[in-house]
Amino acid sequence: MPIYPLTLLDVFAIRPLEGNLLAVIHDADEVATGTMQTLARRFNLAETSFIQTATEPEATYRHRIFTVSDELPFAGHPSIGTAVAWAHAHGAGSGHYVQQTRSGLQELWVERDGRHAQAKLRQNPVEFGDEVDSLPIVRALGLRDTDVHATLPAQVASTGLPTTIVPLADAAALKRVAVDWPAFRAAMGDGSDATIAHNCYVVAEIEPGHWAARMFAADIPGGEDAATGSAAGPFGAYLHARLGSESVSIDQGVEMGSPSRLEVDLTGGILLSGSVWLISTGEIELPGA
């Protein structure tokens, strides 16, 4: 069987062994889609990435992203991590790349110093969906009706992967979350209701410009994600539209023991950035197409 390069990275991690762990398989043109899905299921990470030759002339590489159950059109921490993995594999200390995903083309910038890097991703323009009744969701999370934010409504937003943003009144409420999964699935729906997105990004302000977040979805191993760039970007755009915010810093994954820091700049579109640590490089043997 063919052997492929493999990179493991901690994405949105201030220190190694924090953030959201990502596996990247390089040179994956000959890996069958079914094999990608099987490997992602066996790795049991939030997402697993595969780099292939771009089919769009503007793109540096094609990026395919798999959860344990599906291929995604776009995701944030895989995009950031894969750009760093590409830079490391090509010996680049810095670089500007364009990834090709099912949601289109996205620019990335990497500045690398050994096993540590800073990376930025320009996300697609935000698309705002409907405002949502947050009470069924908040109750399914084991929280009280009074935990709902008084002035910021729940709303769906997307830069490639729709997310239901649910603002809370107090960051302390995030620590009290105890998910009732049957009730959560009922509150989020089965995907047939386009007004509610499957991913639920629960947020609360710590201080001006600094927010805490938790992201829940039924198809993530364990039900919670440590760092969700596809939600952080739309959330930043949500704050920009409603409060005029030009930047936001987001802490996520703290309750999971995987603290993550995501930065969003809204001054010229949606620019997501964070710190990445390269954990390991190696090889993996997989069946060909």
PDB file of C-alpha atoms in Angstrom:
ATOM      1  CA  MET A   1       0.000   0.000   0.000  1.00  0.00           C
ATOM      2  CA  PRO A   2       1.168   3.574  -0.642  1.00  0.00           C
ATOM      3  CA  ILE A   3       2.794   5.524   2.191  1.00  0.00           C
ATOM      4  CA  TYR A   4       1.797   9.154   2.832  1.00  0.00           C
ATOM      5  CA  PRO A   5       3.396  11.885   4.986  1.00  0.00           C
ATOM      6  CA  LEU A   6       1.454  12.648   8.166  1.00  0.00           C
ATOM      7  CA  THR A   7       1.602  15.759  10.374  1.00  0.00           C
ATOM      8  CA  LEU A   8       0.008  16.268  13.805  1.00  0.00           C
ATOM      9  CA  LEU A   9      -0.533  19.820  15.059  1.00  0.00           C
ATOM     10  CA  ASP A  10      -2.105  21.623  18.011  1.00  0.00           C
ATOM     11  CA  VAL A  11      -4.112  24.483  16.518  1.00  0.00           C
ATOM     12  CA  PHE A  12      -5.099  27.684  18.365  1.00  0.00           C
ATOM     13  CA  ALA A  13      -2.767  26.517  21.142  1.00  0.00           C
ATOM     14  CA  ILE A  14      -0.794  28.955  23.274  1.00  0.00           C
ATOM     15  CA  ARG A  15       1.374  26.012  24.384  1.00  0.00           C
ATOM     16  CA  PRO A  16       1.899  22.477  23.037  1.00  0.00           C
ATOM     17  CA  LEU A  17      -0.723  19.911  24.083  1.00  0.00           C
ATOM     18  CA  GLU A  18      -3.403  22.582  24.162  1.00  0.00           C
ATOM     19  CA  GLY A  19      -5.797  23.760  21.453  1.00  0.00           C
ATOM     20  CA  ASN A  20      -7.458  21.509  18.896  1.00  0.00           C
ATOM     21  CA  LEU A  21      -5.447  18.515  17.683  1.00  0.00           C
ATOM     22  CA  LEU A  22      -5.383  18.049  13.892  1.00  0.00           C
ATOM     23  CA  ALA A  23      -4.057  15.255  11.693  1.00  0.00           C
ATOM     24  CA  VAL A  24      -2.989  16.216   8.154  1.00  0.00           C
ATOM     25  CA  ILE A  25      -2.282  13.634   5.433  1.00  0.00           C
ATOM     26  CA  HIS A  26      -0.172  15.041   2.597  1.00  0.00           C
ATOM     27  CA  ASP A  27       0.032  14.107  -1.114  1.00  0.00           C
ATOM     28  CA  ALA A  28      -3.376  12.432  -0.834  1.00  0.00           C
ATOM     29  CA  ASP A  29      -4.398  12.502  -4.509  1.00  0.00           C
ATOM     30  CA  GLU A  30      -4.587   8.697  -4.628  1.00  0.00           C
ATOM     31  CA  VAL A  31      -6.480   8.251  -1.350  1.00  0.00           C
ATOM     32  CA  ALA A  32     -10.092   7.249  -1.976  1.00  0.00           C
ATOM     33  CA  THR A  33     -12.870   9.285  -0.382  1.00  0.00           C
ATOM     34  CA  GLY A  34     -14.076   6.237   1.521  1.00  0.00           C
ATOM     35  CA  THR A  35     -10.601   5.701   2.939  1.00  0.00           C
ATOM     36  CA  MET A  36     -10.452   9.343   4.048  1.00  0.00           C
ATOM     37  CA  GLN A  37     -13.757   8.934   5.866  1.00  0.00           C
ATOM     38  CA  THR A  38     -12.673   5.669   7.476  1.00  0.00           C
ATOM     39  CA  LEU A  39      -9.397   7.165   8.684  1.00  0.00           C
ATOM     40  CA  ALA A  40     -11.158  10.241  10.105  1.00  0.00           C
ATOM     41  CA  ARG A  41     -13.548   7.960  11.987  1.00  0.00           C
ATOM     42  CA  ARG A  42     -10.670   5.890  13.365  1.00  0.00           C
ATOM     43  CA  PHE A  43      -8.626   8.937  14.372  1.00  0.00           C
ATOM     44  CA  ASN A  44     -11.757  10.175  16.204  1.00  0.00           C
ATOM     45  CA  LEU A  45     -10.654  13.814  16.098  1.00  0.00           C
ATOM     46  CA  ALA A  46     -12.983  16.742  15.498  1.00  0.00           C
ATOM     47  CA  GLU A  47     -11.614  16.867  11.918  1.00  0.00           C
ATOM     48  CA  THR A  48      -8.932  15.201   9.817  1.00  0.00           C
ATOM     49  CA  SER A  49      -7.405  16.961   6.780  1.00  0.00           C
ATOM     50  CA  PHE A  50      -6.169  15.660   3.425  1.00  0.00           C
ATOM     51  CA  ILE A  51      -4.032  17.715   1.036  1.00  0.00           C
ATOM     52  CA  GLN A  52      -4.474  17.089  -2.694  1.00  0.00           C
ATOM     53  CA  THR A  53      -3.389  18.824  -5.892  1.00  0.00           C
ATOM     54  CA  ALA A  54      -5.521  21.885  -6.565  1.00  0.00           C
ATOM     55  CA  THR A  55      -7.952  21.819  -9.474  1.00  0.00           C
ATOM     56  CA  GLU A  56      -8.437  25.609  -9.385  1.00  0.00           C
ATOM     57  CA  PRO A  57      -5.578  27.582 -10.980  1.00  0.00           C
ATOM     58  CA  GLU A  58      -5.525  30.206  -8.193  1.00  0.00           C
ATOM     59  CA  ALA A  59      -5.181  27.617  -5.430  1.00  0.00           C
ATOM     60  CA  THR A  60      -1.980  26.357  -3.819  1.00  0.00           C
ATOM     61  CA  TYR A  61      -3.568  23.072  -2.775  1.00  0.00           C
ATOM     62  CA  ARG A  62      -6.914  21.361  -2.442  1.00  0.00           C
ATOM     63  CA  HIS A  63      -7.995  20.798   1.151  1.00  0.00           C
ATOM     64  CA  ARG A  64     -10.518  18.110   2.043  1.00  0.00           C
ATOM     65  CA  ILE A  65     -11.859  18.042   5.602  1.00  0.00           C
ATOM     66  CA  PHE A  66     -13.590  15.117   7.306  1.00  0.00           C
ATOM     67  CA  THR A  67     -15.352  14.710  10.628  1.00  0.00           C
ATOM     68  CA  VAL A  68     -15.965  11.217  11.974  1.00  0.00           C
ATOM     69  CA  SER A  69     -19.123  11.040   9.853  1.00  0.00           C
ATOM     70  CA  ASP A  70     -19.021  13.551   6.962  1.00  0.00           C
ATOM     71  CA  GLU A  71     -16.899  15.659   4.644  1.00  0.00           C
ATOM     72  CA  LEU A  72     -17.198  19.367   5.457  1.00  0.00           C
ATOM     73  CA  PRO A  73     -17.305  22.255   2.996  1.00  0.00           C
ATOM     74  CA  PHE A  74     -15.096  24.334   5.317  1.00  0.00           C
ATOM     75  CA  ALA A  75     -13.633  24.359   8.817  1.00  0.00           C
ATOM     76  CA  GLY A  76     -11.425  26.818  10.661  1.00  0.00           C
ATOM     77  CA  HIS A  77      -8.872  24.959  12.750  1.00  0.00           C
ATOM     78  CA  PRO A  78      -8.145  22.458   9.919  1.00  0.00           C
ATOM     79  CA  SER A  79      -7.552  25.391   7.539  1.00  0.00           C
ATOM     80  CA  ILE A  80      -5.118  27.105   9.910  1.00  0.00           C
ATOM     81  CA  GLY A  81      -3.334  23.865  10.817  1.00  0.00           C
ATOM     82  CA  THR A  82      -3.067  22.555   7.268  1.00  0.00           C
ATOM     83  CA  ALA A  83      -1.425  25.790   6.083  1.00  0.00           C
ATOM     84  CA  VAL A  84       1.223  25.382   8.784  1.00  0.00           C
ATOM     85  CA  ALA A  85       1.684  21.710   7.874  1.00  0.00           C
ATOM     86  CA  TRP A  86       2.151  22.712   4.217  1.00  0.00           C
ATOM     87  CA  ALA A  87       4.709  25.387   5.124  1.00  0.00           C
ATOM     88  CA  HIS A  88       6.657  22.948   7.294  1.00  0.00           C
ATOM     89  CA  ALA A  89       6.599  20.223   4.632  1.00  0.00           C
ATOM     90  CA  HIS A  90       7.997  22.683   2.075  1.00  0.00           C
ATOM     91  CA  GLY A  91      10.610  24.184   4.410  1.00  0.00           C
ATOM     92  CA  ALA A  92       9.041  27.642   4.307  1.00  0.00           C
ATOM     93  CA  GLY A  93       9.587  30.040   7.183  1.00  0.00           C
ATOM     94  CA  SER A  94       6.733  32.181   5.953  1.00  0.00           C
ATOM     95  CA  GLY A  95       4.239  31.968   3.146  1.00  0.00           C
ATOM     96  CA  HIS A  96       0.990  33.068   1.560  1.00  0.00           C
ATOM     97  CA  TYR A  97      -1.273  30.270   0.365  1.00  0.00           C
ATOM     98  CA  VAL A  98      -4.709  29.808  -1.157  1.00  0.00           C
ATOM     99  CA  GLN A  99      -6.635  26.701  -0.197  1.00  0.00           C
ATOM    100  CA  GLN A 100      -9.365  25.157  -2.303  1.00  0.00           C
ATOM    101  CA  THR A 101     -12.283  23.826  -0.259  1.00  0.00           C
ATOM    102  CA  ARG A 102     -15.810  22.812  -1.142  1.00  0.00           C
ATOM    103  CA  SER A 103     -16.888  26.306   0.002  1.00  0.00           C
ATOM    104  CA  GLY A 104     -14.507  28.086  -2.381  1.00  0.00           C
ATOM    105  CA  LEU A 105     -11.032  29.610  -2.107  1.00  0.00           C
ATOM    106  CA  GLN A 106      -9.558  31.091   1.091  1.00  0.00           C
ATOM    107  CA  GLU A 107      -6.269  32.946   1.620  1.00  0.00           C
ATOM    108  CA  LEU A 108      -3.877  31.998   4.425  1.00  0.00           C
ATOM    109  CA  TRP A 109      -0.645  33.452   5.792  1.00  0.00           C
ATOM    110  CA  VAL A 110       1.934  31.582   7.874  1.00  0.00           C
ATOM    111  CA  GLU A 111       4.922  32.805   9.897  1.00  0.00           C
ATOM    112  CA  ARG A 112       6.871  29.825  11.247  1.00  0.00           C
ATOM    113  CA  ASP A 113       9.719  29.582  13.744  1.00  0.00           C
ATOM    114  CA  GLY A 114      10.756  25.957  14.095  1.00  0.00           C
ATOM    115  CA  ARG A 115       7.861  23.944  15.501  1.00  0.00           C
ATOM    116  CA  HIS A 116       5.800  27.029  16.364  1.00  0.00           C
ATOM    117  CA  ALA A 117       3.846  29.184  13.939  1.00  0.00           C
ATOM    118  CA  GLN A 118       1.345  32.008  13.710  1.00  0.00           C
ATOM    119  CA  ALA A 119      -1.250  31.650  10.976  1.00  0.00           C
ATOM    120  CA  LYS A 120      -4.065  33.767   9.560  1.00  0.00           C
ATOM    121  CA  LEU A 121      -7.099  32.822   7.487  1.00  0.00           C
ATOM    122  CA  ARG A 122      -9.320  35.178   5.496  1.00  0.00           C
ATOM    123  CA  GLN A 123     -12.772  33.642   5.708  1.00  0.00           C
ATOM    124  CA  ASN A 124     -15.554  33.919   3.154  1.00  0.00           C
ATOM    125  CA  PRO A 125     -17.956  36.856   3.553  1.00  0.00           C
ATOM    126  CA  VAL A 126     -20.473  36.167   6.294  1.00  0.00           C
ATOM    127  CA  GLU A 127     -24.044  35.147   5.517  1.00  0.00           C
ATOM    128  CA  PHE A 128     -26.511  35.825   8.305  1.00  0.00           C
ATOM    129  CA  GLY A 129     -29.480  33.537   8.724  1.00  0.00           C
ATOM    130  CA  ASP A 130     -32.571  33.856  10.878  1.00  0.00           C
ATOM    131  CA  GLU A 131     -32.674  34.816  14.507  1.00  0.00           C
ATOM    132  CA  VAL A 132     -33.506  31.777  16.624  1.00  0.00           C
ATOM    133  CA  ASP A 133     -35.460  31.148  19.818  1.00  0.00           C
ATOM    134  CA  SER A 134     -32.596  30.275  22.149  1.00  0.00           C
ATOM    135  CA  LEU A 135     -34.675  29.044  25.102  1.00  0.00           C
ATOM    136  CA  PRO A 136     -35.017  25.403  23.945  1.00  0.00           C
ATOM    137  CA  ILE A 137     -31.262  25.303  23.276  1.00  0.00           C
ATOM    138  CA  VAL A 138     -30.319  26.922  26.590  1.00  0.00           C
ATOM    139  CA  ARG A 139     -32.597  24.550  28.505  1.00  0.00           C
ATOM    140  CA  ALA A 140     -31.079  21.564  26.668  1.00  0.00           C
ATOM    141  CA  LEU A 141     -27.680  22.797  27.840  1.00  0.00           C
ATOM    142  CA  GLY A 142     -28.885  22.598  31.436  1.00  0.00           C
ATOM    143  CA  LEU A 143     -29.009  26.369  31.862  1.00  0.00           C
ATOM    144  CA  ARG A 144     -31.713  28.705  33.116  1.00  0.00           C
ATOM    145  CA  ASP A 145     -33.884  31.019  31.038  1.00  0.00           C
ATOM    146  CA  THR A 146     -32.264  33.943  32.872  1.00  0.00           C
ATOM    147  CA  ASP A 147     -28.871  32.908  31.449  1.00  0.00           C
ATOM    148  CA  VAL A 148     -29.941  34.160  27.993  1.00  0.00           C
ATOM    149  CA  HIS A 149     -28.364  37.475  26.967  1.00  0.00           C
ATOM    150  CA  ALA A 150     -30.794  40.348  27.426  1.00  0.00           C
ATOM    151  CA  THR A 151     -30.107  42.171  24.149  1.00  0.00           C
ATOM    152  CA  LEU A 152     -28.114  39.870  21.825  1.00  0.00           C
ATOM    153  CA  PRO A 153     -30.355  37.269  20.139  1.00  0.00           C
ATOM    154  CA  ALA A 154     -29.388  33.827  18.968  1.00  0.00           C
ATOM    155  CA  GLN A 155     -28.778  33.799  15.225  1.00  0.00           C
ATOM    156  CA  VAL A 156     -27.435  31.558  12.484  1.00  0.00           C
ATOM    157  CA  ALA A 157     -24.319  32.802  10.660  1.00  0.00           C
ATOM    158  CA  SER A 158     -21.923  31.183   8.208  1.00  0.00           C
ATOM    159  CA  THR A 159     -18.671  31.730   6.344  1.00  0.00           C
ATOM    160  CA  GLY A 160     -18.883  28.248   4.861  1.00  0.00           C
ATOM    161  CA  LEU A 161     -20.231  26.133   7.733  1.00  0.00           C
ATOM    162  CA  PRO A 162     -23.455  27.389   9.374  1.00  0.00           C
ATOM    163  CA  THR A 163     -23.392  27.945  13.133  1.00  0.00           C
ATOM    164  CA  THR A 164     -26.116  28.904  15.597  1.00  0.00           C
ATOM    165  CA  ILE A 165     -24.659  31.631  17.842  1.00  0.00           C
ATOM    166  CA  VAL A 166     -26.194  31.651  21.343  1.00  0.00           C
ATOM    167  CA  PRO A 167     -25.074  34.597  23.550  1.00  0.00           C
ATOM    168  CA  LEU A 168     -25.350  34.225  27.335  1.00  0.00           C
ATOM    169  CA  ALA A 169     -25.589  36.922  29.994  1.00  0.00           C
ATOM    170  CA  ASP A 170     -22.618  35.758  32.087  1.00  0.00           C
ATOM    171  CA  ALA A 171     -19.465  33.786  31.328  1.00  0.00           C
ATOM    172  CA  ALA A 172     -19.907  31.873  34.592  1.00  0.00           C
ATOM    173  CA  ALA A 173     -22.906  30.134  33.037  1.00  0.00           C
ATOM    174  CA  LEU A 174     -20.603  28.370  30.559  1.00  0.00           C
ATOM    175  CA  LYS A 175     -19.116  26.363  33.423  1.00  0.00           C
ATOM    176  CA  ARG A 176     -22.589  25.141  34.442  1.00  0.00           C
ATOM    177  CA  VAL A 177     -23.419  23.544  31.102  1.00  0.00           C
ATOM    178  CA  ALA A 178     -24.665  19.960  31.434  1.00  0.00           C
ATOM    179  CA  VAL A 179     -25.979  18.829  28.048  1.00  0.00           C
ATOM    180  CA  ASP A 180     -29.164  16.773  27.800  1.00  0.00           C
ATOM    181  CA  TRP A 181     -28.307  15.236  24.428  1.00  0.00           C
ATOM    182  CA  PRO A 182     -31.813  14.071  23.395  1.00  0.00           C
ATOM    183  CA  ALA A 183     -33.158  17.525  24.223  1.00  0.00           C
ATOM    184  CA  PHE A 184     -30.204  19.173  22.472  1.00  0.00           C
ATOM    185  CA  ARG A 185     -30.784  17.169  19.283  1.00  0.00           C
ATOM    186  CA  ALA A 186     -34.458  18.097  19.388  1.00  0.00           C
ATOM    187  CA  ALA A 187     -33.663  21.780  19.942  1.00  0.00           C
ATOM    188  CA  MET A 188     -31.100  21.892  17.119  1.00  0.00           C
ATOM    189  CA  GLY A 189     -33.274  19.891  14.731  1.00  0.00           C
ATOM    190  CA  ASP A 190     -32.349  17.245  12.185  1.00  0.00           C
ATOM    191  CA  GLY A 191     -31.117  19.628   9.512  1.00  0.00           C
ATOM    192  CA  SER A 192     -34.483  19.888   7.766  1.00  0.00           C
ATOM    193  CA  ASP A 193     -35.118  23.277   9.388  1.00  0.00           C
ATOM    194  CA  ALA A 194     -32.727  25.667   7.629  1.00  0.00           C
ATOM    195  CA  THR A 195     -33.284  28.349  10.295  1.00  0.00           C
ATOM    196  CA  ILE A 196     -31.171  26.397  12.825  1.00  0.00           C
ATOM    197  CA  ALA A 197     -27.580  25.307  12.171  1.00  0.00           C
ATOM    198  CA  HIS A 198     -26.305  22.002  13.487  1.00  0.00           C
ATOM    199  CA  ASN A 199     -23.315  23.577  15.301  1.00  0.00           C
ATOM    200  CA  CYS A 200     -24.118  25.517  18.473  1.00  0.00           C
ATOM    201  CA  TYR A 201     -21.647  28.238  19.529  1.00  0.00           C
ATOM    202  CA  VAL A 202     -22.459  29.377  23.067  1.00  0.00           C
ATOM    203  CA  VAL A 203     -20.683  32.635  23.954  1.00  0.00           C
ATOM    204  CA  ALA A 204     -20.411  35.062  26.852  1.00  0.00           C
ATOM    205  CA  GLU A 205     -18.425  38.266  27.326  1.00  0.00           C
ATOM    206  CA  ILE A 206     -15.576  38.248  29.849  1.00  0.00           C
ATOM    207  CA  GLU A 207     -14.643  41.899  29.291  1.00  0.00           C
ATOM    208  CA  PRO A 208     -14.946  44.268  26.313  1.00  0.00           C
ATOM    209  CA  GLY A 209     -13.412  42.583  23.273  1.00  0.00           C
ATOM    210  CA  HIS A 210     -12.763  39.309  25.131  1.00  0.00           C
ATOM    211  CA  TRP A 211     -15.291  36.459  25.047  1.00  0.00           C
ATOM    212  CA  ALA A 212     -15.508  32.870  26.242  1.00  0.00           C
ATOM    213  CA  ALA A 213     -17.100  30.205  24.073  1.00  0.00           C
ATOM    214  CA  ARG A 214     -18.100  26.555  23.981  1.00  0.00           C
ATOM    215  CA  MET A 215     -19.175  24.723  20.824  1.00  0.00           C
ATOM    216  CA  PHE A 216     -21.508  21.730  20.900  1.00  0.00           C
ATOM    217  CA  ALA A 217     -22.588  19.412  18.102  1.00  0.00           C
ATOM    218  CA  ALA A 218     -23.904  15.878  18.134  1.00  0.00           C
ATOM    219  CA  ASP A 219     -21.438  14.629  15.484  1.00  0.00           C
ATOM    220  CA  ILE A 220     -18.237  15.720  17.313  1.00  0.00           C
ATOM    221  CA  PRO A 221     -16.490  13.054  19.408  1.00  0.00           C
ATOM    222  CA  GLY A 222     -17.574  13.790  22.965  1.00  0.00           C
ATOM    223  CA  GLY A 223     -20.049  16.377  21.701  1.00  0.00           C
ATOM    224  CA  GLU A 224     -17.803  19.424  22.221  1.00  0.00           C
ATOM    225  CA  ASP A 225     -15.086  21.098  20.141  1.00  0.00           C
ATOM    226  CA  ALA A 226     -11.951  22.653  21.619  1.00  0.00           C
ATOM    227  CA  ALA A 227     -11.524  25.441  19.036  1.00  0.00           C
ATOM    228  CA  THR A 228     -13.930  26.283  16.224  1.00  0.00           C
ATOM    229  CA  GLY A 229     -12.668  28.794  13.681  1.00  0.00           C
ATOM    230  CA  SER A 230     -15.688  28.296  11.425  1.00  0.00           C
ATOM    231  CA  ALA A 231     -17.812  29.625  14.320  1.00  0.00           C
ATOM    232  CA  ALA A 232     -15.404  32.268  15.656  1.00  0.00           C
ATOM    233  CA  GLY A 233     -15.299  34.136  12.337  1.00  0.00           C
ATOM    234  CA  PRO A 234     -19.079  34.430  11.927  1.00  0.00           C
ATOM    235  CA  PHE A 235     -19.385  35.323  15.609  1.00  0.00           C
ATOM    236  CA  GLY A 236     -16.901  38.164  15.114  1.00  0.00           C
ATOM    237  CA  ALA A 237     -18.961  39.359  12.138  1.00  0.00           C
ATOM    238  CA  TYR A 238     -22.088  39.132  14.315  1.00  0.00           C
ATOM    239  CA  LEU A 239     -20.478  41.417  16.917  1.00  0.00           C
ATOM    240  CA  HIS A 240     -19.242  43.752  14.183  1.00  0.00           C
ATOM    241  CA  ALA A 241     -22.761  44.046  12.730  1.00  0.00           C
ATOM    242  CA  ARG A 242     -24.512  44.528  16.082  1.00  0.00           C
ATOM    243  CA  LEU A 243     -21.954  46.310  18.264  1.00  0.00           C
ATOM    244  CA  GLY A 244     -19.432  47.722  15.798  1.00  0.00           C
ATOM    245  CA  SER A 245     -16.639  45.512  17.173  1.00  0.00           C
ATOM    246  CA  GLU A 246     -13.439  45.644  15.132  1.00  0.00           C
ATOM    247  CA  SER A 247     -11.723  42.725  16.852  1.00  0.00           C
ATOM    248  CA  VAL A 248     -12.552  39.942  19.276  1.00  0.00           C
ATOM    249  CA  SER A 249     -10.453  37.514  21.292  1.00  0.00           C
ATOM    250  CA  ILE A 250     -12.117  34.194  22.126  1.00  0.00           C
ATOM    251  CA  ASP A 251     -11.179  31.599  24.746  1.00  0.00           C
ATOM    252  CA  GLN A 252     -12.565  28.129  24.028  1.00  0.00           C
ATOM    253  CA  GLY A 253     -11.894  24.566  25.159  1.00  0.00           C
ATOM    254  CA  VAL A 254     -11.118  25.564  28.760  1.00  0.00           C
ATOM    255  CA  GLU A 255     -13.739  23.272  30.285  1.00  0.00           C
ATOM    256  CA  MET A 256     -12.423  20.395  28.151  1.00  0.00           C
ATOM    257  CA  GLY A 257      -8.861  20.779  29.417  1.00  0.00           C
ATOM    258  CA  SER A 258      -7.802  21.927  25.928  1.00  0.00           C
ATOM    259  CA  PRO A 259      -7.619  25.727  26.260  1.00  0.00           C
ATOM    260  CA  SER A 260      -7.591  27.561  22.958  1.00  0.00           C
ATOM    261  CA  ARG A 261      -7.264  31.207  21.921  1.00  0.00           C
ATOM    262  CA  LEU A 262      -8.808  32.465  18.672  1.00  0.00           C
ATOM    263  CA  GLU A 263      -8.373  36.018  17.388  1.00  0.00           C
ATOM    264  CA  VAL A 264     -10.707  37.652  14.857  1.00  0.00           C
ATOM    265  CA  ASP A 265      -9.963  40.962  13.103  1.00  0.00           C
ATOM    266  CA  LEU A 266     -13.007  42.600  11.483  1.00  0.00           C
ATOM    267  CA  THR A 267     -11.388  45.743  10.070  1.00  0.00           C
ATOM    268  CA  GLY A 268     -11.155  44.354   6.530  1.00  0.00           C
ATOM    269  CA  GLY A 269     -13.409  41.350   6.199  1.00  0.00           C
ATOM    270  CA  ILE A 270     -13.010  38.395   8.578  1.00  0.00           C
ATOM    271  CA  LEU A 271      -9.410  37.544   9.423  1.00  0.00           C
ATOM    272  CA  LEU A 272      -9.011  34.622  11.843  1.00  0.00           C
ATOM    273  CA  SER A 273      -5.636  33.992  13.469  1.00  0.00           C
ATOM    274  CA  GLY A 274      -3.980  31.835  16.069  1.00  0.00           C
ATOM    275  CA  SER A 275      -0.920  30.022  17.315  1.00  0.00           C
ATOM    276  CA  VAL A 276      -0.019  26.521  16.056  1.00  0.00           C
ATOM    277  CA  TRP A 277       2.430  23.948  17.398  1.00  0.00           C
ATOM    278  CA  LEU A 278       3.762  21.129  15.270  1.00  0.00           C
ATOM    279  CA  ILE A 279       3.588  17.998  17.446  1.00  0.00           C
ATOM    280  CA  SER A 280       4.804  15.184  15.214  1.00  0.00           C
ATOM    281  CA  THR A 281       5.641  14.191  11.655  1.00  0.00           C
ATOM    282  CA  GLY A 282       5.670  10.691  10.271  1.00  0.00           C
ATOM    283  CA  GLU A 283       4.140   8.381   7.698  1.00  0.00           C
ATOM    284  CA  ILE A 284       0.946   6.442   7.297  1.00  0.00           C
ATOM    285  CA  GLU A 285       0.241   3.524   4.978  1.00  0.00           C
ATOM    286  CA  LEU A 286      -3.164   3.641   3.301  1.00  0.00           C
ATOM    287  CA  PRO A 287      -4.934   1.831   0.477  1.00  0.00           C
ATOM    288  CA  GLY A 288      -4.810   3.680  -2.841  1.00  0.00           C
ATOM    289  CA  ALA A 289      -7.833   4.834  -4.803  1.00  0.00           C
TER     290      ALA A 289
END
